[in-house]
XYZ file of C-alpha atoms in Angstrom:
658
model
C -37.472 89.673 -128.256
C -37.266 85.599 -129.657
C -33.644 85.373 -131.582
C -32.823 83.167 -134.235
C -29.504 81.203 -133.317
C -29.443 79.691 -136.540
C -29.376 83.026 -138.515
C -25.539 83.778 -138.814
C -27.378 87.521 -139.309
C -28.155 87.902 -136.470
C -25.860 90.093 -134.029
C -23.809 90.933 -137.016
C -22.803 94.678 -137.494
C -23.522 95.945 -140.818
C -21.212 98.680 -142.099
C -20.496 99.576 -138.582
C -23.153 101.124 -137.753
C -26.350 98.844 -137.924
C -25.939 95.973 -135.462
C -28.696 93.185 -136.013
C -31.097 92.475 -133.632
C -33.707 89.567 -134.978
C -35.186 88.607 -138.328
C -38.650 90.000 -139.228
C -39.597 88.471 -142.508
C -38.303 86.042 -145.333
C -38.798 87.152 -148.946
C -38.318 85.768 -152.156
C -35.330 88.371 -152.990
C -33.957 89.387 -149.123
C -34.778 88.610 -145.404
C -36.298 91.633 -143.280
C -33.973 92.162 -140.123
C -35.255 94.847 -136.780
C -31.657 96.547 -135.952
C -30.325 99.391 -134.270
C -28.998 102.503 -136.371
C -25.762 103.145 -133.547
C -25.455 106.345 -135.288
C -28.745 107.680 -134.993
C -29.785 105.366 -131.850
C -33.264 104.506 -133.462
C -34.737 101.152 -134.304
C -34.848 100.526 -138.116
C -35.343 97.348 -140.468
C -32.652 96.689 -142.771
C -33.623 93.851 -145.461
C -30.545 92.030 -146.693
C -30.466 90.523 -149.890
C -30.101 86.745 -150.059
C -26.361 85.412 -150.402
C -27.267 83.356 -153.479
C -28.605 85.994 -155.502
C -25.692 88.400 -154.634
C -23.739 87.436 -157.654
C -26.819 87.971 -160.022
C -26.046 90.980 -161.506
C -29.855 91.804 -162.307
C -31.170 91.144 -158.916
C -29.223 92.716 -157.416
C -29.469 95.780 -159.606
C -33.457 95.519 -158.931
C -32.435 95.346 -155.118
C -30.635 98.612 -155.432
C -33.254 100.188 -157.820
C -35.747 99.394 -155.210
C -33.975 101.551 -153.003
C -33.350 104.392 -155.265
C -37.614 104.114 -155.893
C -38.955 104.376 -152.737
C -36.133 106.932 -151.988
C -37.985 109.673 -153.773
C -40.797 109.214 -152.059
C -41.715 111.086 -148.732
C -45.533 110.494 -148.252
C -47.166 109.494 -144.957
C -48.875 106.465 -146.668
C -45.198 104.909 -148.047
C -42.506 103.379 -146.246
C -39.604 105.505 -145.512
C -36.131 104.756 -146.890
C -33.317 105.399 -145.161
C -29.982 104.262 -146.465
C -28.923 101.698 -149.221
C -25.366 100.228 -149.234
C -23.218 96.521 -149.309
C -21.297 95.219 -146.171
C -18.941 92.511 -147.853
C -20.851 90.632 -149.713
C -24.400 91.812 -148.576
C -26.333 94.250 -150.136
C -28.737 96.176 -147.654
C -31.571 98.533 -147.487
C -32.518 100.766 -144.687
C -35.936 101.238 -143.943
C -38.097 102.761 -141.106
C -39.474 99.882 -138.344
C -43.233 99.305 -138.428
C -44.329 97.575 -135.644
C -47.631 95.737 -136.614
C -49.678 93.621 -138.919
C -49.850 92.998 -142.734
C -52.951 93.330 -144.756
C -52.527 89.596 -145.448
C -52.633 88.809 -142.151
C -55.583 91.268 -140.875
C -57.501 89.568 -143.946
C -56.228 86.015 -142.081
C -57.926 86.459 -138.953
C -61.279 88.658 -140.072
C -61.932 86.873 -143.555
C -64.280 89.647 -144.985
C -63.783 93.505 -143.666
C -66.999 95.983 -143.929
C -67.276 98.361 -146.817
C -65.822 101.448 -144.329
C -62.667 99.116 -143.493
C -61.939 98.593 -146.643
C -62.569 102.259 -148.054
C -60.358 103.833 -145.181
C -57.282 101.146 -146.099
C -58.081 101.886 -149.793
C -57.858 105.733 -149.215
C -54.405 105.398 -147.327
C -52.761 103.082 -149.620
C -54.119 105.055 -152.858
C -52.702 108.324 -151.080
C -49.385 106.929 -151.159
C -49.666 105.090 -154.350
C -50.590 108.274 -155.881
C -47.625 110.202 -154.422
C -45.423 107.183 -156.506
C -47.381 107.296 -159.393
C -46.838 111.414 -159.543
C -43.126 110.823 -158.935
C -43.482 108.468 -161.979
C -42.928 105.273 -160.130
C -44.652 102.129 -160.630
C -45.198 99.533 -157.905
C -45.466 96.569 -159.949
C -45.702 94.314 -157.270
C -48.819 95.371 -155.176
C -50.792 92.805 -153.006
C -52.114 92.333 -149.357
C -48.391 91.161 -148.004
C -47.176 94.723 -149.045
C -49.824 96.857 -147.077
C -48.469 97.438 -143.950
C -50.778 98.283 -141.157
C -48.620 99.823 -138.051
C -49.893 99.127 -134.199
C -50.564 103.167 -133.814
C -53.111 103.283 -136.938
C -50.909 104.165 -139.678
C -51.042 102.457 -142.987
C -47.961 102.409 -145.805
C -47.343 100.962 -148.991
C -44.040 99.125 -148.750
C -41.593 97.000 -151.110
C -41.023 98.502 -154.343
C -38.833 96.346 -154.827
C -40.061 95.415 -158.479
C -40.772 99.385 -159.678
C -39.808 100.792 -162.492
C -39.980 104.456 -164.424
C -43.356 105.123 -165.794
C -42.350 107.837 -168.130
C -42.477 104.607 -170.741
C -44.348 101.409 -170.521
C -41.770 98.947 -169.881
C -41.780 95.012 -171.248
C -39.906 92.352 -168.616
C -39.707 89.805 -171.113
C -40.701 86.104 -170.752
C -40.346 86.262 -166.504
C -43.251 88.100 -165.253
C -42.768 89.610 -161.384
C -45.318 89.557 -159.068
C -47.449 87.850 -157.780
C -49.814 86.148 -160.004
C -53.464 86.696 -157.957
C -52.747 90.310 -158.551
C -51.196 90.878 -162.181
C -53.085 92.387 -164.603
C -54.168 91.505 -168.111
C -51.269 93.230 -170.087
C -48.476 92.208 -167.897
C -49.914 88.380 -168.587
C -49.877 88.761 -172.393
C -47.760 91.493 -172.702
C -45.518 91.886 -169.941
C -46.302 95.488 -170.047
C -46.841 97.519 -167.196
C -48.087 101.180 -166.423
C -49.706 102.779 -163.416
C -52.571 100.914 -164.307
C -51.427 98.091 -164.091
C -51.138 99.045 -160.042
C -55.008 99.823 -160.402
C -55.922 96.609 -161.403
C -53.858 95.057 -158.608
C -55.755 97.201 -156.058
C -58.971 96.475 -157.583
C -58.541 92.809 -156.713
C -57.502 93.686 -153.321
C -60.832 95.385 -152.988
C -62.637 92.562 -154.039
C -60.695 90.231 -151.268
C -60.995 92.677 -148.686
C -64.992 92.995 -149.243
C -65.635 89.292 -150.379
C -62.438 87.422 -148.547
C -61.712 85.848 -151.398
C -59.903 86.247 -154.748
C -61.831 86.471 -157.802
C -59.920 83.756 -159.666
C -58.582 80.199 -158.327
C -56.682 77.726 -159.516
C -54.392 74.710 -158.817
C -51.641 76.129 -161.032
C -50.281 80.006 -161.894
C -50.787 79.766 -165.172
C -55.050 78.732 -164.971
C -55.383 82.022 -162.593
C -53.101 83.461 -165.435
C -55.409 82.732 -167.833
C -58.660 83.612 -166.210
C -56.877 87.391 -165.680
C -56.124 87.366 -169.645
C -59.525 86.472 -170.577
C -62.294 87.085 -167.888
C -64.115 89.724 -166.547
C -63.978 90.140 -162.939
C -67.178 89.503 -160.877
C -69.009 92.501 -158.980
C -68.195 91.838 -155.130
C -71.884 91.444 -154.326
C -72.229 88.431 -156.414
C -70.472 86.957 -153.428
C -71.397 89.389 -150.905
C -74.403 90.340 -151.381
C -73.957 93.685 -148.674
C -71.426 95.206 -150.806
C -73.111 98.687 -151.817
C -73.169 99.263 -155.641
C -71.199 101.784 -155.665
C -68.434 100.167 -154.785
C -69.195 96.958 -156.955
C -69.027 99.725 -159.946
C -65.455 101.027 -158.468
C -63.949 97.486 -158.465
C -65.559 96.730 -161.936
C -63.920 100.253 -163.317
C -60.509 99.660 -161.341
C -60.412 95.562 -162.896
C -61.374 96.026 -166.535
C -59.097 94.278 -168.957
C -58.463 96.462 -171.155
C -56.298 99.459 -169.345
C -58.214 102.398 -171.397
C -61.511 101.586 -169.568
C -59.354 102.037 -165.931
C -58.320 104.880 -164.179
C -55.388 106.617 -165.799
C -53.405 106.504 -162.246
C -54.028 106.307 -158.013
C -55.046 110.107 -158.016
C -58.152 109.498 -159.886
C -59.195 105.932 -158.639
C -58.589 108.278 -154.881
C -61.121 110.892 -156.077
C -63.548 108.492 -157.147
C -63.384 106.869 -154.092
C -63.731 110.137 -151.714
C -66.961 111.035 -153.840
C -68.069 106.895 -153.048
C -67.273 107.810 -148.841
C -69.492 110.673 -149.172
C -72.115 108.872 -150.756
C -72.300 106.142 -148.996
C -72.114 108.514 -145.696
C -75.341 110.979 -147.224
C -77.468 108.385 -148.892
C -79.568 111.423 -149.202
C -76.741 113.697 -151.665
C -76.621 113.617 -155.379
C -76.084 110.024 -157.129
C -72.016 108.857 -157.661
C -71.056 107.296 -160.419
C -74.480 107.712 -162.309
C -74.936 109.234 -165.897
C -76.777 112.945 -165.946
C -78.720 113.761 -168.991
C -78.978 117.507 -169.259
C -82.037 118.951 -171.788
C -80.765 120.634 -174.692
C -82.661 122.983 -177.104
C -82.217 120.836 -179.967
C -81.332 117.421 -178.224
C -80.061 115.327 -175.315
C -76.668 115.942 -173.971
C -75.038 113.221 -172.400
C -72.335 114.311 -169.832
C -70.470 112.206 -166.991
C -70.746 112.735 -163.240
C -68.008 115.071 -162.049
C -67.155 112.599 -159.608
C -66.583 109.788 -161.948
C -62.903 110.629 -163.422
C -63.617 108.628 -166.657
C -66.476 110.117 -168.927
C -68.132 106.384 -168.392
C -71.264 105.609 -167.809
C -72.120 103.251 -165.110
C -75.153 102.901 -163.108
C -78.639 104.120 -163.697
C -79.212 107.325 -166.378
C -81.753 109.625 -165.490
C -83.560 111.427 -168.674
C -84.891 115.139 -168.151
C -87.123 115.912 -171.231
C -86.007 118.327 -174.056
C -86.977 121.652 -173.299
C -89.803 123.091 -175.584
C -89.771 125.291 -177.869
C -91.899 128.858 -177.370
C -95.160 128.993 -179.754
C -97.398 131.700 -180.502
C -97.049 134.128 -182.863
C -93.826 136.424 -183.321
C -94.659 140.637 -183.065
C -93.134 142.738 -185.010
C -89.939 143.855 -182.932
C -88.842 140.613 -182.210
C -89.341 139.984 -186.083
C -87.019 143.030 -186.694
C -83.328 142.032 -188.139
C -82.359 144.988 -186.585
C -83.313 144.162 -182.762
C -82.274 140.175 -183.471
C -78.586 141.747 -183.634
C -79.078 144.409 -180.874
C -80.420 140.940 -178.562
C -77.196 139.171 -180.260
C -74.569 142.126 -179.665
C -76.005 142.199 -175.908
C -75.582 138.434 -175.099
C -72.202 138.201 -176.509
C -71.231 141.457 -174.505
C -72.838 139.367 -171.081
C -70.924 136.869 -171.854
C -67.721 138.179 -172.311
C -68.448 140.012 -169.050
C -69.302 136.729 -167.566
C -65.722 135.553 -168.785
C -63.696 138.052 -167.461
C -65.455 137.853 -164.137
C -64.281 133.951 -164.366
C -60.731 134.634 -165.439
C -60.511 136.776 -162.272
C -62.130 134.322 -159.825
C -60.026 131.765 -161.133
C -56.786 134.184 -160.911
C -57.220 134.731 -157.459
C -58.181 131.651 -156.753
C -54.638 129.965 -158.325
C -53.126 133.101 -156.369
C -54.751 132.240 -153.061
C -54.025 128.363 -153.380
C -50.355 128.812 -154.320
C -50.083 131.034 -151.143
C -51.902 128.937 -148.988
C -50.143 125.687 -149.784
C -46.509 127.478 -151.196
C -46.057 129.559 -148.087
C -49.572 130.060 -145.703
C -51.070 127.845 -143.240
C -51.466 124.827 -146.234
C -47.911 124.664 -146.804
C -45.459 121.452 -146.083
C -42.595 120.943 -144.070
C -40.518 117.800 -143.207
C -40.549 116.391 -139.912
C -37.137 116.843 -138.279
C -35.156 114.069 -136.631
C -35.020 115.316 -133.187
C -34.136 112.071 -131.431
C -31.319 112.193 -128.703
C -32.206 115.999 -127.764
C -34.069 117.031 -124.831
C -37.272 118.170 -125.265
C -36.851 121.320 -124.405
C -34.452 121.552 -127.790
C -36.632 119.138 -129.640
C -39.882 121.190 -128.799
C -37.508 124.418 -130.106
C -36.207 122.990 -133.100
C -39.976 121.527 -133.717
C -41.292 125.316 -133.440
C -38.985 126.465 -136.117
C -40.151 123.681 -138.550
C -43.552 125.125 -138.181
C -45.256 122.514 -135.839
C -47.343 122.593 -132.849
C -46.564 120.554 -129.765
C -48.718 118.515 -127.911
C -48.492 119.613 -124.338
C -48.494 116.351 -123.487
C -45.551 114.217 -124.067
C -45.443 110.320 -124.465
C -43.308 108.137 -122.870
C -41.657 104.906 -124.002
C -38.724 102.334 -123.032
C -35.230 103.289 -125.217
C -32.437 100.770 -125.274
C -30.577 103.504 -127.042
C -32.063 106.572 -126.095
C -31.099 107.598 -122.423
C -33.696 108.466 -120.475
C -35.308 111.694 -120.822
C -34.321 112.250 -124.103
C -36.198 112.146 -127.019
C -36.698 108.998 -128.634
C -39.130 109.399 -131.516
C -41.818 112.007 -132.475
C -45.441 110.865 -133.973
C -45.895 111.757 -137.030
C -42.241 109.922 -137.240
C -39.207 112.190 -138.390
C -38.968 112.691 -142.104
C -42.651 113.113 -142.537
C -44.389 115.570 -144.342
C -47.351 117.689 -142.364
C -48.999 121.104 -142.923
C -47.268 123.804 -141.257
C -49.325 123.829 -137.660
C -50.168 120.522 -137.541
C -49.200 119.050 -133.952
C -46.274 116.513 -133.473
C -46.297 114.653 -130.138
C -42.580 114.485 -128.537
C -41.826 110.323 -127.064
C -39.516 110.765 -124.214
C -37.527 107.635 -123.037
C -37.686 105.967 -119.979
C -34.071 104.065 -120.651
C -33.948 100.792 -121.251
C -36.692 98.319 -119.594
C -35.204 96.460 -116.276
C -35.088 92.789 -116.831
C -33.666 89.940 -114.619
C -30.198 89.032 -115.592
C -30.224 85.080 -115.645
C -27.591 82.912 -113.852
C -24.783 81.499 -116.606
C -21.596 81.651 -114.892
C -20.051 78.220 -115.216
C -22.117 77.407 -118.174
C -20.961 77.188 -121.978
C -21.113 80.266 -124.013
C -23.664 79.062 -126.156
C -26.207 78.597 -123.565
C -25.144 81.927 -122.258
C -25.980 83.509 -125.870
C -28.880 82.231 -126.059
C -30.446 83.483 -121.873
C -29.103 86.522 -122.658
C -31.140 87.146 -125.969
C -32.694 90.028 -124.481
C -29.463 91.767 -124.167
C -26.400 93.176 -126.442
C -23.322 90.467 -125.582
C -20.715 91.339 -127.361
C -17.426 89.444 -128.401
C -16.572 88.033 -124.930
C -13.377 88.281 -123.262
C -11.153 84.878 -123.244
C -8.392 83.711 -120.577
C -6.691 80.668 -119.944
C -8.378 78.880 -116.662
C -8.141 75.457 -114.924
C -12.300 74.965 -115.784
C -12.804 73.794 -119.636
C -12.617 75.653 -122.835
C -15.861 77.489 -122.975
C -16.882 77.594 -119.603
C -18.359 80.952 -118.876
C -15.576 82.362 -115.775
C -17.609 85.768 -115.602
C -20.529 88.296 -116.688
C -20.160 92.186 -116.241
C -22.403 95.132 -117.585
C -21.763 98.689 -118.138
C -23.144 100.986 -115.102
C -24.094 104.605 -116.189
C -20.545 105.684 -115.262
C -19.481 103.677 -117.985
C -17.409 101.319 -115.280
C -18.138 97.553 -115.730
C -20.769 95.989 -113.204
C -20.683 92.491 -112.051
C -23.320 90.516 -113.022
C -22.454 87.019 -111.741
C -24.952 87.185 -109.097
C -27.723 88.454 -111.239
C -29.625 91.254 -110.729
C -31.636 93.754 -113.130
C -30.165 95.010 -116.285
C -30.756 97.127 -119.338
C -33.086 95.551 -122.136
C -30.575 95.430 -125.302
C -27.845 97.035 -122.998
C -24.193 95.247 -123.236
C -23.146 92.624 -121.766
C -19.695 91.053 -121.760
C -18.785 87.617 -121.230
C -15.454 86.111 -119.736
C -14.577 82.775 -121.253
C -12.164 79.637 -120.859
C -9.879 78.848 -122.909
C -8.667 76.121 -120.862
C -5.504 75.778 -118.729
C -2.133 77.106 -120.410
C 0.045 74.525 -121.520
C 2.418 72.677 -119.794
C 6.208 73.333 -121.270
C 8.081 71.938 -117.875
C 10.921 69.391 -119.474
C 10.471 70.980 -122.651
C 13.350 72.672 -124.890
C 13.093 76.869 -124.635
C 12.488 76.657 -128.524
C 9.733 73.843 -127.809
C 8.419 75.872 -125.060
C 8.016 79.172 -127.268
C 6.407 76.507 -130.251
C 3.617 75.854 -127.733
C 3.134 78.574 -126.376
C 2.907 80.663 -129.597
C 0.158 77.803 -130.539
C -2.319 79.674 -127.924
C -1.523 83.321 -128.788
C 1.048 83.366 -125.743
C 4.538 84.568 -125.702
C 7.482 82.616 -123.718
C 10.948 84.399 -123.036
C 14.058 82.758 -120.639
C 14.095 85.007 -117.968
C 16.403 82.790 -115.768
C 18.343 79.664 -114.817
C 18.308 77.483 -112.042
C 19.651 74.277 -110.681
C 17.460 71.297 -111.238
C 18.033 67.665 -109.845
C 15.339 66.689 -112.010
C 15.018 68.714 -115.077
C 17.679 68.056 -117.566
C 20.097 70.931 -118.516
C 18.637 73.509 -121.400
C 15.102 72.324 -120.483
C 12.256 74.218 -118.832
C 11.509 73.685 -115.399
C 8.720 76.402 -114.607
C 6.582 79.092 -116.592
C 5.721 82.301 -114.908
C 3.025 85.315 -116.415
C 4.996 88.612 -116.415
C 2.165 90.759 -114.698
C -0.333 89.286 -111.572
C -3.696 88.568 -112.851
C -5.333 85.637 -115.302
C -3.619 84.979 -118.575
C -5.254 86.222 -121.739
C -4.173 85.694 -125.185
C -1.457 87.921 -126.222
C 0.162 87.855 -122.965
C 4.336 86.606 -122.369
C 5.648 84.279 -119.600
C 8.934 84.049 -117.885
C 10.853 80.831 -118.958
C 12.998 79.419 -115.802
C 15.654 77.120 -117.486
C 17.745 74.131 -115.871
C 21.583 74.704 -115.215
C 21.215 70.625 -114.378
C 22.099 69.635 -110.879
C 23.654 72.400 -108.148
C 27.892 71.283 -107.915
C 28.374 70.582 -104.514
C 32.638 70.911 -102.665
C 32.456 68.098 -100.758
C 33.562 68.696 -97.015
C 36.688 67.160 -95.026
C 34.793 64.470 -92.739
C 38.197 62.472 -92.124
C 38.452 61.445 -88.595
C 34.744 61.860 -87.910
C 32.544 58.222 -87.665
C 30.853 56.745 -90.344
C 27.596 57.732 -88.818
C 28.194 61.583 -88.503
C 29.653 61.416 -92.364
C 27.341 60.016 -93.773
C 24.709 62.632 -92.400
C 26.867 65.550 -93.193
C 27.095 64.520 -97.081
C 23.442 63.333 -97.309
C 22.149 66.751 -96.340
C 24.199 68.355 -99.041
C 22.316 66.149 -101.308
C 24.776 63.807 -101.652
C 24.783 59.823 -101.738
C 27.249 57.821 -99.529
C 28.489 54.375 -100.453
C 31.358 52.114 -97.916
C 32.227 48.837 -97.501
C 30.303 46.807 -94.706
C 32.817 45.781 -92.251
C 34.198 41.890 -92.694
C 36.255 42.010 -89.432
C 34.765 39.273 -87.355
C 35.442 41.791 -84.163
C 32.565 44.585 -85.837
C 30.322 41.846 -85.163
C 30.262 42.171 -81.125
C 29.361 46.340 -81.301
C 27.837 49.615 -83.704
C 30.987 49.329 -85.958
C 29.558 52.239 -88.429
C 28.411 54.529 -85.402
C 32.758 53.673 -83.476
C 35.079 53.541 -86.417
C 36.444 56.869 -87.946
C 36.424 57.644 -91.899
C 39.875 57.636 -93.227
C 39.231 59.217 -96.688
C 36.658 59.839 -99.247
C 36.410 59.913 -102.939
C 35.696 62.646 -104.846
C 38.212 63.521 -101.833
C 37.426 67.167 -99.249
C 37.363 69.886 -101.400
C 37.140 68.423 -104.584
C 33.254 68.770 -106.348
C 30.514 66.596 -106.887
C 26.445 67.243 -107.873
C 23.045 66.890 -106.146
C 22.766 62.863 -106.207
C 26.021 61.599 -107.103
C 27.566 59.347 -104.714
C 30.824 59.640 -102.139
C 32.185 57.022 -101.578
C 33.636 56.590 -97.590
C 37.050 54.830 -96.419
C 37.889 53.421 -92.555
C 39.744 51.743 -90.943
C 39.459 49.124 -88.234
C 41.048 49.687 -85.109
C-alpha cells in the first residue's frame, strides 16, 4: 500500500473511529480515502470535504445532502452509505469500500465495448438508478467516473453528490452542476433536472461505450453545451457500423432533446433494454421496438409494441390487410330484429363472463405475487453484518435471516479481523437479496506477514516511510545522548498483548500496530545553575526538578546544582522528575596540631586533608648544608591547631632554626 506523505490526512483518526490509511481519489468537492472502521473492524471508503469548502454553507449542505440521499437507497447496484459526520473542520461521508476500477478507466483501456458488454453494464446501472428514481432521487451527475466496476464483478453507481429530491423540478440558476459532456438540453437551457435528465446522461454513456467517443466535441465547454441544446445525437452505428439497430433506437430514444420524448424514468428504459437483450439473443423472436398495425373492421389501428414502453413508433411498420366484410344474401333468420337482439345479448353475456374470469385471475395473480414477495420465497431481506464472529455463529445468523450459507468458505487476509473469524460476506452486509439466496462467508487468515525493515538509528521521518505497510502509532519519546529525532527502538504487539521487540527485524502482520521509541536528545545540563534556574531549564523540556540534598563542593559555589539524577531507574521521559543535589560550598576542616613535627611531615598531613601549606624559606647560612625541611620542627600554624579551614585554603607554618 502506498502512502502519500504530503497528505496530512494519512494516518489521522477521524471521529475516534475511522483510521485513514491511504488516498484513493480526489474530486472537485472532496477527497476519497481508504480507512479502517476500528469499531466494526472493516475497510471503508471515507469521503472528506476539501478544507477550503468547509466555510461555504451551500457546498457543505450539498455534501450532507449526498449522505442523506444515498443513505435512503439500499440496492446491490448502489454504493452503500454507512455514516456521515464532522470531525473538527472536516465534514466526512463513510461508504462501502469497493476495490476495482471505474467505467472511465475501462473505456480508456478498451476504447470500444461490445454490444453485450455495454448492455450488461447498462442493465446494472439502470437497476440501481431505477431504485433511486423510485425513491424520488435524481442523480444529476451520471458519467463513467461514477460507475464503479468491482474486482468481483459487481457494478455500482456512486457519488450522489448532486442528487436532489425529484418530487418537483429543481432549477439550479446560473451555476449548472455536473459534467458538461453528459448534461441534458433542459439543464443547459433552463437549469431544470428530473429523472429524464439522468436518462439523457445514460444515453450519452451508452453512445460512448458503443463508439469509444462522445457524440459532441469542442474546445470550449460552451461549444459542447450549445450542441446538447440544439443538435440531435446521431445513431451510434454512424460511427461503429457493427452496432445493432435496436441499440441505435435505444440511444436515440434516451437522448431525445425533448424530455417528453424520452423514457419517463430508469425503470422504463431498463424494461426496454431487457427486451432488446432478449431480441438480440433470439433473432428468430418477434421484432422489438417496431410498430405493429393490427386489422380492424372499420379502420387500421396502430398500436405500440408492448416492449417499447413509450407509444412512439420507431423502426419498420408492418401493415396487415383490413378484414373483409362478409358478402352474399342475408337469410330471414339473420335479418330478424329479434334474432339480432338475442345475438347481441348473448355476446354481452359472454363478454361479461370473460371479464369476470379475467378479474378473478388478476386477483389471484396479485394475491400470489403479494404472497411471493411479501412472505414467500421471493421476499427480500437484508444480509446481516456477521464480521468479527466465528463461522458457526455467523452461519446461524445468516440462516435465521432467511439465507442459504455456502458450504465452502472463502479465506482472505485481514489486518483487523482475527484469524478464524468472519471478515466479510459475499454479497456484502446490508445488501438486499431474495430469501433463500446463497451467501458466502469470507474467513480471516489474520494479517499478511511482512518483513519489518531496519529503522533503529535512523530518523523518525525515514522510519515512517519505511513502515508504511504497518500502522505506526504516535512514538514514545525519551532523552538520550543520540540526536533528537533518532529512532532508538521499535516494537510490535504480540498475540498475548505484550510488546515484541522488532529492532532486529523479522516477520510482522500487515497494518498491525508499531510502536517507535524516539530520542529527544540529552537531558539539559544544569550543573552550576541555581535551583530556580535549573528548574526553569528542565521545565522547558517537560521535566521537573526538586532539591533532594546538599553536599560540600570545592568547585561549585554554595547554592548551585552539583548534579541531577533521575528519581527512578531507566530512561528519562517527558513528565519525569529529577533530583537536584545542591552545593554547600567547600567542606570545613579542623586544623590538626602539627607542632613538633618536621616541615615535611606537617605539610604531608595538611595536604592530605585538602589544605594548602605555606612557609618561609630558611635564610640561615647553615640551612645550605643539610635538608632543613626534613629536619626543622614546626613551632606554630595559622590557623592554629583546632581552628577551622576549608578545602583549598592555606595554612601557614612557623618553624625554628636550631
